[in-house]
Amino acid sequence: MRGLYTTTAIATAAMMTMSGAALADDVEVLHWWTSGGEAAALNVLKEDLQTQGIGWLDMPVAGGGGEGAMTVLRARVTAGDAPTAVQMLGFDILDWAAEGALGNLDSVAAAEGWDAVVPAALQNFAKYDGHWVSAPVNVHSTNWVWANKAILDELGLAQPKTWEEFVAALQAAKDAGYTALAHGGQPWQDATVFDSIVIGAGGPEFYKRAFIDLDPAALNSPEMVEAFTRMETLRGFVDDNFSGRDWNLASAMVINKEAAFQIMGDWAKGEFLRAEKVPGTDFLCFRVPGSEGSVTFNADQFAMFKVSEGAVASQEAMASAIMSPDFQIAFNTVKGSVPARTDVPGDQFDACGQQGIAELAAAAEGGTLLGSMAHGHANPAAVKNAIYDVVTAHFNGEYDATAAAEELANAVASAQ
Ligand code: BGC
């Protein structure tokens, strides 16, 4: 490893001597796309930039929701060494912009007309003080179930349409000896499940009051107690080894017919596609029963940090590449997400992708497009992390449902 590092360092030094310009064009990209499906999508971006002569320095930090990546980022910025571009979610972008750390993409945004094609819900996080500070690469949503179709067929189960039907299907899978719910016990994954469960228990308006308005009367309420009770029901359907498992390994359990269902954002589809599984034939995608009609979204964006002048040109070229309609199709069909522009045709997307595109538009129209709490689009990191703590402690049996709702209201109040 050390030898390899040295060789790379020598090669880099040689390149520097040969061509300062080539080195200045490199982008160093901090991201958390480390699973097989995510790496495949990332390659679409790397290759796109390569064709434009922009080099790529990879800075991966694993962990959904980006908590690990954000810790590394803070250290890098504190050391005066910000990466060129950083994968970032929602409120984190606004927090960094408020610190004055981000650059300005206004000229490329104006030249390419981003204002007219990027959905308003994304612009709320891509712009700060009226200026573009990041380029949105996709729109994901968290309230999805991924199901192994062979297991459902074998057990004679139809796609569950209500919470009660979902619980009955989980029970049938468990009774047949399968892991009913593939899950990884990591705080961000518990919180991802909670996004859908809160909508199911209280409806979209309730979700908004609780997670976006942070209304204490919603956080500690009968609806929230019901949400925690539903989490306890789900807890009864995970296997003994769930603790700490990575999300993509949970997806693999569904892919390999060890588990019937996974509740996870649509990045899970990237894993199924990479395993050459076909929606409708090998697996089913549907909204978490009880949450239909709502979309809890999170959009990955590349936030551009203030960097030297030479790197600004590369940032602009990267942002322009990301926003091109062709790239949005090539990337998002692999990633499992849908385009971050409203003018991209959906015909090259599979059935789950087309459903996602249609539901995103309908939810935006109907006022049920809601920022994902788990993925940084409902409230700032301090509040989000406080919610994570309570949800995970409850999932692991530290509180009952009533105490958890009380703790949730307390934790959110002290985090603000
Ligand atoms: C990101 C996705 C990513 C997932 C799991 C989410 O926070 O938005 O792009 O695939 O985490 O790593």
JSON list of N, CA, C and O in Angstrom, two decimals, residues 189-219:
[
{"chain": "A", "resi": 189, "resn": "GLN", "atom": "N", "xyz": [-30.04, 4.16, 8.54]},
{"chain": "A", "resi": 189, "resn": "GLN", "atom": "CA", "xyz": [-31.00, 3.22, 7.93]},
{"chain": "A", "resi": 189, "resn": "GLN", "atom": "C", "xyz": [-32.28, 3.15, 8.76]},
{"chain": "A", "resi": 189, "resn": "GLN", "atom": "O", "xyz": [-33.38, 3.09, 8.21]},
{"chain": "A", "resi": 190, "resn": "ASP", "atom": "N", "xyz": [-32.15, 3.14, 10.09]},
{"chain": "A", "resi": 190, "resn": "ASP", "atom": "CA", "xyz": [-33.35, 3.18, 10.93]},
{"chain": "A", "resi": 190, "resn": "ASP", "atom": "C", "xyz": [-34.16, 4.42, 10.58]},
{"chain": "A", "resi": 190, "resn": "ASP", "atom": "O", "xyz": [-35.38, 4.38, 10.44]},
{"chain": "A", "resi": 191, "resn": "ALA", "atom": "N", "xyz": [-33.47, 5.55, 10.43]},
{"chain": "A", "resi": 191, "resn": "ALA", "atom": "CA", "xyz": [-34.14, 6.82, 10.14]},
{"chain": "A", "resi": 191, "resn": "ALA", "atom": "C", "xyz": [-34.78, 6.79, 8.75]},
{"chain": "A", "resi": 191, "resn": "ALA", "atom": "O", "xyz": [-35.84, 7.37, 8.54]},
{"chain": "A", "resi": 192, "resn": "THR", "atom": "N", "xyz": [-34.14, 6.12, 7.80]},
{"chain": "A", "resi": 192, "resn": "THR", "atom": "CA", "xyz": [-34.70, 6.02, 6.45]},
{"chain": "A", "resi": 192, "resn": "THR", "atom": "C", "xyz": [-36.05, 5.31, 6.49]},
{"chain": "A", "resi": 192, "resn": "THR", "atom": "O", "xyz": [-37.03, 5.75, 5.87]},
{"chain": "A", "resi": 193, "resn": "VAL", "atom": "N", "xyz": [-36.12, 4.23, 7.26]},
{"chain": "A", "resi": 193, "resn": "VAL", "atom": "CA", "xyz": [-37.39, 3.51, 7.42]},
{"chain": "A", "resi": 193, "resn": "VAL", "atom": "C", "xyz": [-38.41, 4.43, 8.10]},
{"chain": "A", "resi": 193, "resn": "VAL", "atom": "O", "xyz": [-39.59, 4.49, 7.71]},
{"chain": "A", "resi": 194, "resn": "PHE", "atom": "N", "xyz": [-37.95, 5.18, 9.08]},
{"chain": "A", "resi": 194, "resn": "PHE", "atom": "CA", "xyz": [-38.85, 6.05, 9.86]},
{"chain": "A", "resi": 194, "resn": "PHE", "atom": "C", "xyz": [-39.53, 7.11, 9.00]},
{"chain": "A", "resi": 194, "resn": "PHE", "atom": "O", "xyz": [-40.69, 7.45, 9.23]},
{"chain": "A", "resi": 195, "resn": "ASP", "atom": "N", "xyz": [-38.84, 7.64, 7.98]},
{"chain": "A", "resi": 195, "resn": "ASP", "atom": "CA", "xyz": [-39.45, 8.60, 7.04]},
{"chain": "A", "resi": 195, "resn": "ASP", "atom": "C", "xyz": [-40.83, 8.10, 6.60]},
{"chain": "A", "resi": 195, "resn": "ASP", "atom": "O", "xyz": [-41.83, 8.81, 6.70]},
{"chain": "A", "resi": 196, "resn": "SER", "atom": "N", "xyz": [-40.86, 6.87, 6.07]},
{"chain": "A", "resi": 196, "resn": "SER", "atom": "CA", "xyz": [-42.10, 6.32, 5.51]},
{"chain": "A", "resi": 196, "resn": "SER", "atom": "C", "xyz": [-43.10, 6.00, 6.60]},
{"chain": "A", "resi": 196, "resn": "SER", "atom": "O", "xyz": [-44.31, 6.16, 6.40]},
{"chain": "A", "resi": 197, "resn": "ILE", "atom": "N", "xyz": [-42.60, 5.52, 7.70]},
{"chain": "A", "resi": 197, "resn": "ILE", "atom": "CA", "xyz": [-43.49, 5.05, 8.77]},
{"chain": "A", "resi": 197, "resn": "ILE", "atom": "C", "xyz": [-44.23, 6.23, 9.40]},
{"chain": "A", "resi": 197, "resn": "ILE", "atom": "O", "xyz": [-45.40, 6.12, 9.74]},
{"chain": "A", "resi": 198, "resn": "VAL", "atom": "N", "xyz": [-43.56, 7.36, 9.50]},
{"chain": "A", "resi": 198, "resn": "VAL", "atom": "CA", "xyz": [-44.21, 8.56, 10.07]},
{"chain": "A", "resi": 198, "resn": "VAL", "atom": "C", "xyz": [-45.33, 9.04, 9.14]},
{"chain": "A", "resi": 198, "resn": "VAL", "atom": "O", "xyz": [-46.42, 9.40, 9.60]},
{"chain": "A", "resi": 199, "resn": "ILE", "atom": "N", "xyz": [-45.09, 9.00, 7.84]},
{"chain": "A", "resi": 199, "resn": "ILE", "atom": "CA", "xyz": [-46.17, 9.38, 6.90]},
{"chain": "A", "resi": 199, "resn": "ILE", "atom": "C", "xyz": [-47.32, 8.39, 7.02]},
{"chain": "A", "resi": 199, "resn": "ILE", "atom": "O", "xyz": [-48.49, 8.76, 7.06]},
{"chain": "A", "resi": 200, "resn": "GLY", "atom": "N", "xyz": [-46.98, 7.10, 7.08]},
{"chain": "A", "resi": 200, "resn": "GLY", "atom": "CA", "xyz": [-48.03, 6.08, 7.17]},
{"chain": "A", "resi": 200, "resn": "GLY", "atom": "C", "xyz": [-48.87, 6.26, 8.43]},
{"chain": "A", "resi": 200, "resn": "GLY", "atom": "O", "xyz": [-50.09, 6.08, 8.40]},
{"chain": "A", "resi": 201, "resn": "ALA", "atom": "N", "xyz": [-48.22, 6.62, 9.51]},
{"chain": "A", "resi": 201, "resn": "ALA", "atom": "CA", "xyz": [-48.93, 6.71, 10.80]},
{"chain": "A", "resi": 201, "resn": "ALA", "atom": "C", "xyz": [-49.75, 8.00, 10.90]},
{"chain": "A", "resi": 201, "resn": "ALA", "atom": "O", "xyz": [-50.80, 8.02, 11.54]},
{"chain": "A", "resi": 202, "resn": "GLY", "atom": "N", "xyz": [-49.27, 9.09, 10.28]},
{"chain": "A", "resi": 202, "resn": "GLY", "atom": "CA", "xyz": [-49.94, 10.38, 10.51]},
{"chain": "A", "resi": 202, "resn": "GLY", "atom": "C", "xyz": [-50.32, 11.14, 9.27]},
{"chain": "A", "resi": 202, "resn": "GLY", "atom": "O", "xyz": [-51.02, 12.16, 9.35]},
{"chain": "A", "resi": 203, "resn": "GLY", "atom": "N", "xyz": [-49.85, 10.70, 8.10]},
{"chain": "A", "resi": 203, "resn": "GLY", "atom": "CA", "xyz": [-50.16, 11.42, 6.86]},
{"chain": "A", "resi": 203, "resn": "GLY", "atom": "C", "xyz": [-49.13, 12.50, 6.57]},
{"chain": "A", "resi": 203, "resn": "GLY", "atom": "O", "xyz": [-48.32, 12.87, 7.42]},
{"chain": "A", "resi": 204, "resn": "PRO", "atom": "N", "xyz": [-49.15, 13.03, 5.32]},
{"chain": "A", "resi": 204, "resn": "PRO", "atom": "CA", "xyz": [-48.14, 14.00, 4.90]},
{"chain": "A", "resi": 204, "resn": "PRO", "atom": "C", "xyz": [-48.15, 15.31, 5.69]},
{"chain": "A", "resi": 204, "resn": "PRO", "atom": "O", "xyz": [-47.09, 15.88, 5.95]},
{"chain": "A", "resi": 205, "resn": "GLU", "atom": "N", "xyz": [-49.34, 15.77, 6.06]},
{"chain": "A", "resi": 205, "resn": "GLU", "atom": "CA", "xyz": [-49.39, 17.04, 6.83]},
{"chain": "A", "resi": 205, "resn": "GLU", "atom": "C", "xyz": [-48.73, 16.85, 8.20]},
{"chain": "A", "resi": 205, "resn": "GLU", "atom": "O", "xyz": [-48.05, 17.75, 8.70]},
{"chain": "A", "resi": 206, "resn": "PHE", "atom": "N", "xyz": [-48.98, 15.69, 8.76]},
{"chain": "A", "resi": 206, "resn": "PHE", "atom": "CA", "xyz": [-48.39, 15.38, 10.07]},
{"chain": "A", "resi": 206, "resn": "PHE", "atom": "C", "xyz": [-46.86, 15.31, 9.94]},
{"chain": "A", "resi": 206, "resn": "PHE", "atom": "O", "xyz": [-46.11, 15.86, 10.78]},
{"chain": "A", "resi": 207, "resn": "TYR", "atom": "N", "xyz": [-46.38, 14.65, 8.89]},
{"chain": "A", "resi": 207, "resn": "TYR", "atom": "CA", "xyz": [-44.93, 14.55, 8.64]},
{"chain": "A", "resi": 207, "resn": "TYR", "atom": "C", "xyz": [-44.32, 15.95, 8.58]},
{"chain": "A", "resi": 207, "resn": "TYR", "atom": "O", "xyz": [-43.28, 16.24, 9.17]},
{"chain": "A", "resi": 208, "resn": "LYS", "atom": "N", "xyz": [-45.04, 16.83, 7.87]},
{"chain": "A", "resi": 208, "resn": "LYS", "atom": "CA", "xyz": [-44.55, 18.19, 7.70]},
{"chain": "A", "resi": 208, "resn": "LYS", "atom": "C", "xyz": [-44.49, 18.92, 9.05]},
{"chain": "A", "resi": 208, "resn": "LYS", "atom": "O", "xyz": [-43.49, 19.57, 9.38]},
{"chain": "A", "resi": 209, "resn": "ARG", "atom": "N", "xyz": [-45.56, 18.77, 9.82]},
{"chain": "A", "resi": 209, "resn": "ARG", "atom": "CA", "xyz": [-45.57, 19.44, 11.13]},
{"chain": "A", "resi": 209, "resn": "ARG", "atom": "C", "xyz": [-44.45, 18.92, 12.02]},
{"chain": "A", "resi": 209, "resn": "ARG", "atom": "O", "xyz": [-43.78, 19.68, 12.73]},
{"chain": "A", "resi": 210, "resn": "ALA", "atom": "N", "xyz": [-44.25, 17.61, 11.98]},
{"chain": "A", "resi": 210, "resn": "ALA", "atom": "CA", "xyz": [-43.26, 17.01, 12.88]},
{"chain": "A", "resi": 210, "resn": "ALA", "atom": "C", "xyz": [-41.83, 17.32, 12.43]},
{"chain": "A", "resi": 210, "resn": "ALA", "atom": "O", "xyz": [-41.03, 17.83, 13.21]},
{"chain": "A", "resi": 211, "resn": "PHE", "atom": "N", "xyz": [-41.51, 17.02, 11.17]},
{"chain": "A", "resi": 211, "resn": "PHE", "atom": "CA", "xyz": [-40.11, 17.04, 10.75]},
{"chain": "A", "resi": 211, "resn": "PHE", "atom": "C", "xyz": [-39.66, 18.33, 10.09]},
{"chain": "A", "resi": 211, "resn": "PHE", "atom": "O", "xyz": [-38.47, 18.63, 10.08]},
{"chain": "A", "resi": 212, "resn": "ILE", "atom": "N", "xyz": [-40.60, 19.07, 9.52]},
{"chain": "A", "resi": 212, "resn": "ILE", "atom": "CA", "xyz": [-40.17, 20.29, 8.83]},
{"chain": "A", "resi": 212, "resn": "ILE", "atom": "C", "xyz": [-40.45, 21.51, 9.72]},
{"chain": "A", "resi": 212, "resn": "ILE", "atom": "O", "xyz": [-39.58, 22.32, 9.97]},
{"chain": "A", "resi": 213, "resn": "ASP", "atom": "N", "xyz": [-41.67, 21.55, 10.30]},
{"chain": "A", "resi": 213, "resn": "ASP", "atom": "CA", "xyz": [-41.99, 22.65, 11.21]},
{"chain": "A", "resi": 213, "resn": "ASP", "atom": "C", "xyz": [-41.44, 22.40, 12.62]},
{"chain": "A", "resi": 213, "resn": "ASP", "atom": "O", "xyz": [-41.38, 23.32, 13.44]},
{"chain": "A", "resi": 214, "resn": "LEU", "atom": "N", "xyz": [-41.11, 21.15, 12.93]},
{"chain": "A", "resi": 214, "resn": "LEU", "atom": "CA", "xyz": [-40.58, 20.75, 14.25]},
{"chain": "A", "resi": 214, "resn": "LEU", "atom": "C", "xyz": [-41.53, 21.17, 15.38]},
{"chain": "A", "resi": 214, "resn": "LEU", "atom": "O", "xyz": [-41.09, 21.62, 16.44]},
{"chain": "A", "resi": 215, "resn": "ASP", "atom": "N", "xyz": [-42.82, 20.98, 15.11]},
{"chain": "A", "resi": 215, "resn": "ASP", "atom": "CA", "xyz": [-43.86, 21.33, 16.09]},
{"chain": "A", "resi": 215, "resn": "ASP", "atom": "C", "xyz": [-43.82, 20.31, 17.25]},
{"chain": "A", "resi": 215, "resn": "ASP", "atom": "O", "xyz": [-44.03, 19.11, 17.03]},
{"chain": "A", "resi": 216, "resn": "PRO", "atom": "N", "xyz": [-43.55, 20.78, 18.47]},
{"chain": "A", "resi": 216, "resn": "PRO", "atom": "CA", "xyz": [-43.43, 19.86, 19.61]},
{"chain": "A", "resi": 216, "resn": "PRO", "atom": "C", "xyz": [-44.70, 19.03, 19.82]},
{"chain": "A", "resi": 216, "resn": "PRO", "atom": "O", "xyz": [-44.62, 17.87, 20.22]},
{"chain": "A", "resi": 217, "resn": "ALA", "atom": "N", "xyz": [-45.85, 19.64, 19.48]},
{"chain": "A", "resi": 217, "resn": "ALA", "atom": "CA", "xyz": [-47.12, 18.92, 19.68]},
{"chain": "A", "resi": 217, "resn": "ALA", "atom": "C", "xyz": [-47.28, 17.77, 18.68]},
{"chain": "A", "resi": 217, "resn": "ALA", "atom": "O", "xyz": [-48.05, 16.84, 18.91]},
{"chain": "A", "resi": 218, "resn": "ALA", "atom": "N", "xyz": [-46.57, 17.85, 17.56]},
{"chain": "A", "resi": 218, "resn": "ALA", "atom": "CA", "xyz": [-46.59, 16.73, 16.60]},
{"chain": "A", "resi": 218, "resn": "ALA", "atom": "C", "xyz": [-45.52, 15.70, 16.97]},
{"chain": "A", "resi": 218, "resn": "ALA", "atom": "O", "xyz": [-45.72, 14.49, 16.83]},
{"chain": "A", "resi": 219, "resn": "LEU", "atom": "N", "xyz": [-44.38, 16.20, 17.44]},
{"chain": "A", "resi": 219, "resn": "LEU", "atom": "CA", "xyz": [-43.28, 15.27, 17.77]},
{"chain": "A", "resi": 219, "resn": "LEU", "atom": "C", "xyz": [-43.67, 14.34, 18.92]},
{"chain": "A", "resi": 219, "resn": "LEU", "atom": "O", "xyz": [-43.34, 13.17, 18.92]}
]
